mmCIF file of C-alpha atoms in Angstrom:
data_model
loop_
_atom_site.group_PDB
_atom_site.id
_atom_site.type_symbol
_atom_site.label_atom_id
_atom_site.label_comp_id
_atom_site.label_asym_id
_atom_site.label_seq_id
_atom_site.Cartn_x
_atom_site.Cartn_y
_atom_site.Cartn_z
ATOM 1 C CA ASN A 37 11.943 10.829 12.659
ATOM 2 C CA ALA A 38 12.398 7.205 11.534
ATOM 3 C CA GLY A 39 8.745 6.190 10.899
ATOM 4 C CA VAL A 40 8.625 2.542 9.748
ATOM 5 C CA THR A 41 11.973 0.779 9.461
ATOM 6 C CA GLN A 42 12.424 -2.526 7.651
ATOM 7 C CA THR A 43 15.494 -4.745 7.617
ATOM 8 C CA PRO A 44 17.105 -6.120 5.570
ATOM 9 C CA LYS A 45 16.591 -4.209 2.325
ATOM 10 C CA PHE A 46 17.675 -7.137 0.157
ATOM 11 C CA GLN A 47 17.887 -10.871 0.816
ATOM 12 C CA VAL A 48 18.573 -13.982 -1.219
ATOM 13 C CA LEU A 49 17.465 -17.308 0.238
ATOM 14 C CA LYS A 50 17.729 -20.873 -0.899
ATOM 15 C CA THR A 51 14.575 -22.946 -1.099
ATOM 16 C CA GLY A 52 13.788 -24.395 2.304
ATOM 17 C CA GLN A 53 15.707 -21.827 4.328
ATOM 18 C CA SER A 54 14.004 -19.769 6.998
ATOM 19 C CA MET A 55 14.372 -16.107 7.811
ATOM 20 C CA THR A 56 12.736 -13.216 9.634
ATOM 21 C CA LEU A 57 11.963 -9.850 8.108
ATOM 22 C CA GLN A 58 12.111 -7.149 10.726
ATOM 23 C CA CYS A 59 9.735 -4.195 11.034
ATOM 24 C CA ALA A 60 9.782 -1.476 13.660
ATOM 25 C CA GLN A 61 7.800 1.740 14.010
ATOM 26 C CA ASP A 62 8.289 4.669 16.355
ATOM 27 C CA MET A 63 4.882 6.344 16.004
ATOM 28 C CA ASN A 64 3.136 4.352 18.751
ATOM 29 C CA HIS A 65 0.687 2.949 16.200
ATOM 30 C CA GLU A 66 -1.606 0.162 17.338
ATOM 31 C CA TYR A 67 -2.108 -1.285 13.851
ATOM 32 C CA MET A 68 0.691 -2.941 11.874
ATOM 33 C CA SER A 69 0.557 -5.053 8.751
ATOM 34 C CA TRP A 70 2.632 -6.869 6.147
ATOM 35 C CA TYR A 71 2.041 -6.775 2.404
ATOM 36 C CA ARG A 72 3.723 -8.400 -0.533
ATOM 37 C CA GLN A 73 4.022 -6.636 -3.872
ATOM 38 C CA ASP A 74 4.146 -8.616 -7.089
ATOM 39 C CA PRO A 75 4.125 -7.214 -10.648
ATOM 40 C CA GLY A 76 0.625 -6.537 -11.926
ATOM 41 C CA MET A 77 -0.986 -7.558 -8.636
ATOM 42 C CA GLY A 78 -0.612 -4.496 -6.481
ATOM 43 C CA LEU A 79 -0.058 -5.107 -2.776
ATOM 44 C CA ARG A 80 -1.695 -8.013 -0.988
ATOM 45 C CA LEU A 81 -2.172 -8.282 2.755
ATOM 46 C CA ILE A 82 -0.303 -11.144 4.440
ATOM 47 C CA HIS A 83 -0.905 -10.645 8.176
ATOM 48 C CA TYR A 84 -1.933 -7.813 10.417
ATOM 49 C CA SER A 85 -2.073 -6.878 14.100
ATOM 50 C CA VAL A 86 -4.270 -4.472 16.041
ATOM 51 C CA GLY A 87 -2.045 -4.470 19.102
ATOM 52 C CA ALA A 88 0.508 -6.383 21.125
ATOM 53 C CA GLY A 89 -0.446 -10.029 21.407
ATOM 54 C CA ILE A 90 -3.124 -9.838 18.689
ATOM 55 C CA THR A 91 -2.522 -10.983 15.113
ATOM 56 C CA ASP A 92 -4.714 -12.178 12.277
ATOM 57 C CA GLN A 93 -4.435 -13.467 8.717
ATOM 58 C CA GLY A 94 -4.840 -11.403 5.627
ATOM 59 C CA GLU A 95 -5.433 -12.427 2.022
ATOM 60 C CA VAL A 96 -2.238 -14.463 1.464
ATOM 61 C CA PRO A 97 -1.014 -15.831 4.828
ATOM 62 C CA ASN A 98 0.224 -19.284 3.805
ATOM 63 C CA GLY A 99 3.933 -19.823 4.424
ATOM 64 C CA TYR A 100 4.267 -16.860 6.778
ATOM 65 C CA ASN A 101 4.091 -16.431 10.542
ATOM 66 C CA VAL A 102 3.924 -13.287 12.640
ATOM 67 C CA SER A 103 3.947 -12.298 16.279
ATOM 68 C CA ARG A 104 3.528 -8.994 18.092
ATOM 69 C CA SER A 105 5.171 -8.897 21.493
ATOM 70 C CA THR A 106 5.568 -5.111 21.608
ATOM 71 C CA THR A 107 3.762 -2.143 20.082
ATOM 72 C CA GLU A 108 6.879 -1.193 18.123
ATOM 73 C CA ASP A 109 7.866 -4.458 16.442
ATOM 74 C CA PHE A 110 6.098 -6.784 14.011
ATOM 75 C CA PRO A 111 8.438 -9.391 12.497
ATOM 76 C CA LEU A 112 7.440 -11.611 9.568
ATOM 77 C CA ARG A 113 8.829 -15.154 9.514
ATOM 78 C CA LEU A 114 9.252 -17.400 6.517
ATOM 79 C CA LEU A 115 9.541 -20.919 7.900
ATOM 80 C CA SER A 116 10.581 -22.737 4.713
ATOM 81 C CA ALA A 117 11.134 -20.388 1.806
ATOM 82 C CA ALA A 118 9.752 -21.250 -1.627
ATOM 83 C CA PRO A 119 10.401 -19.588 -5.005
ATOM 84 C CA SER A 120 6.761 -18.409 -4.974
ATOM 85 C CA GLN A 121 7.700 -16.173 -2.045
ATOM 86 C CA THR A 122 10.061 -14.145 -4.216
ATOM 87 C CA SER A 123 8.564 -10.680 -3.870
ATOM 88 C CA VAL A 124 8.947 -7.233 -2.362
ATOM 89 C CA TYR A 125 7.630 -7.079 1.185
ATOM 90 C CA PHE A 126 6.290 -3.953 2.823
ATOM 91 C CA CYS A 127 5.477 -3.310 6.437
ATOM 92 C CA ALA A 128 2.962 -0.600 7.291
ATOM 93 C CA SER A 129 1.582 0.977 10.437
ATOM 94 C CA SER A 130 -1.322 3.244 11.287
ATOM 95 C CA SER A 131 -3.498 4.300 14.163
ATOM 96 C CA LEU A 132 -6.860 2.614 14.723
ATOM 97 C CA THR A 133 -8.793 5.845 14.251
ATOM 98 C CA GLU A 134 -11.012 6.671 11.303
ATOM 99 C CA ASN A 135 -9.107 9.611 9.847
ATOM 100 C CA THR A 136 -5.668 8.115 9.433
ATOM 101 C CA GLU A 137 -3.246 6.811 6.837
ATOM 102 C CA ALA A 138 -0.915 3.853 6.535
ATOM 103 C CA PHE A 139 2.796 4.628 6.763
ATOM 104 C CA PHE A 140 5.002 2.255 4.789
ATOM 105 C CA GLY A 141 8.554 1.090 5.205
ATOM 106 C CA GLN A 142 11.053 1.116 2.344
ATOM 107 C CA GLY A 143 10.518 -2.549 1.587
ATOM 108 C CA THR A 144 12.531 -5.771 1.569
ATOM 109 C CA ARG A 145 13.314 -7.333 -1.787
ATOM 110 C CA LEU A 146 13.440 -11.102 -1.282
ATOM 111 C CA THR A 147 14.614 -13.605 -3.853
ATOM 112 C CA VAL A 148 14.230 -17.338 -3.233
ATOM 113 C CA VAL A 149 16.346 -19.540 -5.495
ATOM 114 C CA ALA B 76 -15.472 -8.296 -0.016
ATOM 115 C CA GLN B 77 -13.887 -5.129 -1.252
ATOM 116 C CA SER B 78 -12.009 -4.752 -4.498
ATOM 117 C CA VAL B 79 -10.289 -2.072 -6.564
ATOM 118 C CA THR B 80 -9.825 -1.882 -10.313
ATOM 119 C CA GLN B 81 -7.372 0.532 -11.850
ATOM 120 C CA LEU B 82 -8.013 0.992 -15.539
ATOM 121 C CA GLY B 83 -4.761 0.997 -17.463
ATOM 122 C CA SER B 84 -1.573 -0.526 -16.131
ATOM 123 C CA HIS B 85 0.444 2.058 -18.063
ATOM 124 C CA VAL B 86 -0.450 5.678 -18.790
ATOM 125 C CA SER B 87 1.751 8.019 -20.785
ATOM 126 C CA VAL B 88 1.234 11.789 -21.013
ATOM 127 C CA SER B 89 3.244 14.749 -22.209
ATOM 128 C CA GLU B 90 4.763 17.202 -19.781
ATOM 129 C CA GLY B 91 2.177 19.922 -19.078
ATOM 130 C CA ALA B 92 -0.769 17.725 -20.080
ATOM 131 C CA LEU B 93 -3.635 16.573 -17.889
ATOM 132 C CA VAL B 94 -3.040 13.471 -15.812
ATOM 133 C CA LEU B 95 -6.047 11.173 -15.283
ATOM 134 C CA LEU B 96 -5.642 7.860 -13.483
ATOM 135 C CA ARG B 97 -8.799 5.824 -13.098
ATOM 136 C CA CYS B 98 -9.909 3.876 -10.039
ATOM 137 C CA ASN B 99 -13.169 2.024 -9.499
ATOM 138 C CA TYR B 100 -13.970 0.264 -6.266
ATOM 139 C CA SER B 101 -16.431 -2.232 -4.881
ATOM 140 C CA SER B 102 -17.501 -2.080 -1.252
ATOM 141 C CA SER B 103 -20.541 -3.195 0.731
ATOM 142 C CA VAL B 104 -20.001 -0.431 3.299
ATOM 143 C CA PRO B 105 -19.115 3.255 2.927
ATOM 144 C CA PRO B 106 -15.523 3.124 1.762
ATOM 145 C CA TYR B 107 -12.369 4.832 2.827
ATOM 146 C CA LEU B 108 -10.297 5.519 -0.275
ATOM 147 C CA PHE B 109 -6.633 6.294 -0.780
ATOM 148 C CA TRP B 110 -4.162 7.100 -3.523
ATOM 149 C CA TYR B 111 -0.529 6.209 -2.904
ATOM 150 C CA VAL B 112 2.520 6.923 -5.065
ATOM 151 C CA GLN B 113 5.612 4.733 -5.294
ATOM 152 C CA TYR B 114 8.872 6.010 -6.744
ATOM 153 C CA PRO B 115 11.427 3.425 -7.913
ATOM 154 C CA ASN B 116 12.869 1.278 -5.136
ATOM 155 C CA GLN B 117 10.950 3.149 -2.459
ATOM 156 C CA GLY B 118 7.981 2.586 -0.216
ATOM 157 C CA LEU B 119 4.511 4.006 -0.721
ATOM 158 C CA GLN B 120 3.705 7.633 0.046
ATOM 159 C CA LEU B 121 0.187 8.931 0.604
ATOM 160 C CA LEU B 122 -1.070 11.359 -2.041
ATOM 161 C CA LEU B 123 -4.565 11.860 -0.683
ATOM 162 C CA LYS B 124 -7.429 10.144 1.106
ATOM 163 C CA TYR B 125 -11.216 10.208 1.246
ATOM 164 C CA THR B 126 -12.793 9.571 4.642
ATOM 165 C CA SER B 127 -16.471 10.557 4.111
ATOM 166 C CA ALA B 128 -15.931 14.304 4.334
ATOM 167 C CA ALA B 129 -15.709 16.437 1.168
ATOM 168 C CA THR B 130 -16.092 14.455 -2.054
ATOM 169 C CA LEU B 131 -13.371 16.479 -3.798
ATOM 170 C CA VAL B 132 -10.097 15.738 -2.086
ATOM 171 C CA LYS B 133 -6.914 17.703 -2.622
ATOM 172 C CA GLY B 134 -3.580 16.057 -2.021
ATOM 173 C CA ILE B 135 0.107 16.745 -2.291
ATOM 174 C CA ASN B 136 1.994 17.749 -5.434
ATOM 175 C CA GLY B 137 -1.104 19.249 -7.079
ATOM 176 C CA PHE B 138 -3.100 16.027 -7.266
ATOM 177 C CA GLU B 139 -6.777 15.763 -6.476
ATOM 178 C CA ALA B 140 -9.469 13.095 -6.638
ATOM 179 C CA GLU B 141 -13.249 13.117 -6.643
ATOM 180 C CA PHE B 142 -15.350 10.518 -4.864
ATOM 181 C CA LYS B 143 -18.398 9.610 -6.966
ATOM 182 C CA LYS B 144 -20.631 7.170 -5.130
ATOM 183 C CA SER B 145 -23.015 6.665 -8.060
ATOM 184 C CA GLU B 146 -20.118 5.631 -10.298
ATOM 185 C CA THR B 147 -18.128 3.859 -7.531
ATOM 186 C CA SER B 148 -15.123 5.812 -8.735
ATOM 187 C CA PHE B 149 -12.233 7.741 -7.224
ATOM 188 C CA HIS B 150 -10.212 8.978 -10.183
ATOM 189 C CA LEU B 151 -6.944 10.861 -9.643
ATOM 190 C CA THR B 152 -6.189 14.003 -11.634
ATOM 191 C CA LYS B 153 -3.532 16.661 -11.999
ATOM 192 C CA PRO B 154 -4.004 19.589 -14.386
ATOM 193 C CA SER B 155 -0.415 19.773 -15.613
ATOM 194 C CA ALA B 156 2.025 16.868 -15.527
ATOM 195 C CA HIS B 157 5.607 17.347 -14.417
ATOM 196 C CA MET B 158 8.537 15.067 -15.121
ATOM 197 C CA SER B 159 8.820 14.352 -11.408
ATOM 198 C CA ASP B 160 5.328 12.774 -11.464
ATOM 199 C CA ALA B 161 6.703 9.686 -13.202
ATOM 200 C CA ALA B 162 6.021 6.848 -10.756
ATOM 201 C CA GLU B 163 3.607 4.034 -9.992
ATOM 202 C CA TYR B 164 0.269 4.955 -8.475
ATOM 203 C CA PHE B 165 -1.938 2.741 -6.359
ATOM 204 C CA CYS B 166 -5.578 3.167 -5.423
ATOM 205 C CA ALA B 167 -6.702 1.428 -2.222
ATOM 206 C CA VAL B 168 -9.944 0.912 -0.296
ATOM 207 C CA SER B 169 -10.745 -0.052 3.282
ATOM 208 C CA GLU B 170 -13.792 -0.524 5.464
ATOM 209 C CA TRP B 171 -12.342 1.533 8.328
ATOM 210 C CA GLY B 172 -9.465 3.978 8.458
ATOM 211 C CA ALA B 173 -6.301 2.528 6.970
ATOM 212 C CA GLN B 174 -6.844 -1.040 8.169
ATOM 213 C CA LYS B 175 -6.800 -4.055 5.857
ATOM 214 C CA LEU B 176 -6.215 -1.963 2.745
ATOM 215 C CA VAL B 177 -7.174 -3.591 -0.549
ATOM 216 C CA PHE B 178 -5.032 -2.292 -3.413
ATOM 217 C CA GLY B 179 -5.539 -2.042 -7.122
ATOM 218 C CA GLN B 180 -2.909 -3.476 -9.428
ATOM 219 C CA GLY B 181 -1.234 -0.114 -9.929
ATOM 220 C CA THR B 182 -0.779 2.294 -12.834
ATOM 221 C CA ARG B 183 2.669 3.235 -14.069
ATOM 222 C CA LEU B 184 2.709 6.877 -15.184
ATOM 223 C CA THR B 185 5.274 7.966 -17.752
ATOM 224 C CA ILE B 186 5.836 11.633 -18.592
ATOM 225 C CA ASN B 187 7.112 12.475 -22.071
ATOM 226 C CA PRO B 188 9.195 15.635 -22.485
#
């Protein structure tokens, strides 16, 4: 039972490079989201999706793009990486029902130099 | 807008002592409240959740939390700390289910032998 799978686990980028963080879930969840975790700031919502073809911005969307072409996948794209995007990124999924929980991936640790 | 404040970024207790991690929230609608635990270099795991049913919620690993509307609090407790409880704990709030979670800054729990 894989749950939420994120790749890669670690990544080092140079300033200005682009990359895509992958996220896949096998629980048929409608809702998927991306968070970034920074010391002393908890987790902050970047983007989220309530289903294929539907995405919206969270609290800190600048510098990131997302798309949702399938229920299973929700990639996060950094178009031009900046040192301020050095962080740990978590993907999460859940159902759209009331009595549910968010399931988190293992995270991607990204360093931008 | 919703918000969460966790009092104390670091809490240290002796093995066998009471664990109390404090969480206060702000929400304009009836909240859904969660406690998550994060072990080093791992994702977040749900400890327990409040979804407008019983105000005293029991979770995994002996943890429980009480929803107090009048105090806007959702403090996490465990009667007797174990070494394996050492981790970072996050309180989170949402307006519906597990969507658009707003996290506190986290509390790192250390257990002294």
